[in-house]
XYZ file of C-alpha atoms in Angstrom:
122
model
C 130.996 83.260 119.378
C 129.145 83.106 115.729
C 130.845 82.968 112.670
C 128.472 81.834 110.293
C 127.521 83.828 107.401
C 123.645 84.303 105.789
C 124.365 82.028 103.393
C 125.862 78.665 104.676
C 123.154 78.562 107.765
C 120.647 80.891 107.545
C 121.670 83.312 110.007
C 123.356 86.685 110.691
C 127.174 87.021 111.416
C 127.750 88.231 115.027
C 131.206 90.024 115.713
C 131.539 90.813 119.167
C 133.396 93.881 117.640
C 130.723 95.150 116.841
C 129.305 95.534 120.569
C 126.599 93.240 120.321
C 125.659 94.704 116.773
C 124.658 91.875 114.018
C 125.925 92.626 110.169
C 124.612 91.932 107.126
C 124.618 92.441 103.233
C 122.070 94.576 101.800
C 121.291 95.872 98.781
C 119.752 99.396 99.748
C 122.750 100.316 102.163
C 126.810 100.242 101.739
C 128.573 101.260 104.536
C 133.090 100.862 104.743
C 134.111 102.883 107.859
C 137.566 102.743 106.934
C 137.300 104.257 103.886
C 134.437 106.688 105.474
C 132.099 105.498 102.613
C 128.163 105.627 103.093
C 126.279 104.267 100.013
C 122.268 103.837 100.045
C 121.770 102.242 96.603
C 124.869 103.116 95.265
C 124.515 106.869 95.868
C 126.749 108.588 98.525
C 124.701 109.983 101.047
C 126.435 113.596 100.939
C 125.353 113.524 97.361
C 121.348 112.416 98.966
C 121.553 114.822 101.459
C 122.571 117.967 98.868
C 120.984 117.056 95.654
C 118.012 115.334 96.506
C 114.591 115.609 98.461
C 112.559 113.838 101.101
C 110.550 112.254 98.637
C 113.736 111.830 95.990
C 115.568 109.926 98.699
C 112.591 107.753 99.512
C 112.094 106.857 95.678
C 115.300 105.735 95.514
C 115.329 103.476 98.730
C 112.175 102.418 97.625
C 112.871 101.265 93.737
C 116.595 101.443 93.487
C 117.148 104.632 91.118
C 116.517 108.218 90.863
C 113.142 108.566 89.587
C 111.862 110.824 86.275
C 109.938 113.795 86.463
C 106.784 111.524 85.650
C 107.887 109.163 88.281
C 108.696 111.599 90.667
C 105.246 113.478 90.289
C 103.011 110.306 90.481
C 105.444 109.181 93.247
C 104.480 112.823 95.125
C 100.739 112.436 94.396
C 100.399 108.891 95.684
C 102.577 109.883 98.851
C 100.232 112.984 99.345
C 96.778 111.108 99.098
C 98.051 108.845 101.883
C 99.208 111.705 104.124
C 95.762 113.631 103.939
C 93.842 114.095 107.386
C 90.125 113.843 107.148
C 88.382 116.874 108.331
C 87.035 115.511 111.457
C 90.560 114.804 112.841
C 91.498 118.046 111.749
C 88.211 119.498 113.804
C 89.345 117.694 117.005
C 92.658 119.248 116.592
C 91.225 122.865 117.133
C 88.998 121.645 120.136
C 91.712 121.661 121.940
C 93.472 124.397 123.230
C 96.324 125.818 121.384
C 99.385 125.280 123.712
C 98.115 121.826 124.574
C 101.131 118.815 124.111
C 100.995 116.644 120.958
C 100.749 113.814 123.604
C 97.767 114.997 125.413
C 95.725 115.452 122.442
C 96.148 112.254 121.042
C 95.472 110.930 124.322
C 92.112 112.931 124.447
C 90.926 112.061 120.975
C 89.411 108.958 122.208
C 86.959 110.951 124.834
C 86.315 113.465 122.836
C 84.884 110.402 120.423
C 84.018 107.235 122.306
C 81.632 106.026 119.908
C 85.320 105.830 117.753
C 87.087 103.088 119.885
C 86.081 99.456 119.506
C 85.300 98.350 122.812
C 84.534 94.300 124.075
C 81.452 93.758 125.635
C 82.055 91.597 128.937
């Protein structure tokens, strides 16, 4: 059995209480199950889950504090420049037919465009 904390050796505290489960402190989550308390960055997470967004509750995992409206608008922007699908993906996508599964198509997407894998020459 473990009983060392972070601090004094550099690893995690094992409790087999915990069913093979390792804790630690952390600064973006708070959690007492006694009390029934869930904190992520010192907000309870009934309060996330009612008064906040996707993109709110990322923000403030991210940096710590509920963002401005300036904040939270650049924040959007950024996030939806990064989630944008160039039009040839989106081209594929309607090659194939419409009651095709997710897993298939992303499998096909290579045959469709061979040229797009990098391949080793043997």
């Amino acid at each position: 059995m473990i009983s060392v904390r972070w601090g004094s050796k550099g690893v995690f505290t094992f409790d087999p209480g915990f069913t093979s489960t390792a804790s630690c402190e952390s600064k973006i989550t708070f959690i007492d199950g006694d009390e029934g308390i869930l904190l992520h960055r010192g907000f309870p997470i009934d309060q996330l889950a009612t008064e906040s967004n996707y993109l709110e509750v990322c923000y403030i995992l991210l940096n710590g504090e509920k963002p401005t409206q300036a904040e939270y608008d650049e924040f959007r922007t950024t996030v939806t420049r990064h989630t944008m699908i160039h039009e040839q993906i989106t081209r594929l996508f309607h090659a194939f037919r419409r009651d095709s599964h997710p897993m298939a198509v992303m499998c096909g997407s290579p045959v469709r465009w061979p040229r797009s894998i990098t391949t080793r020459s043997t």
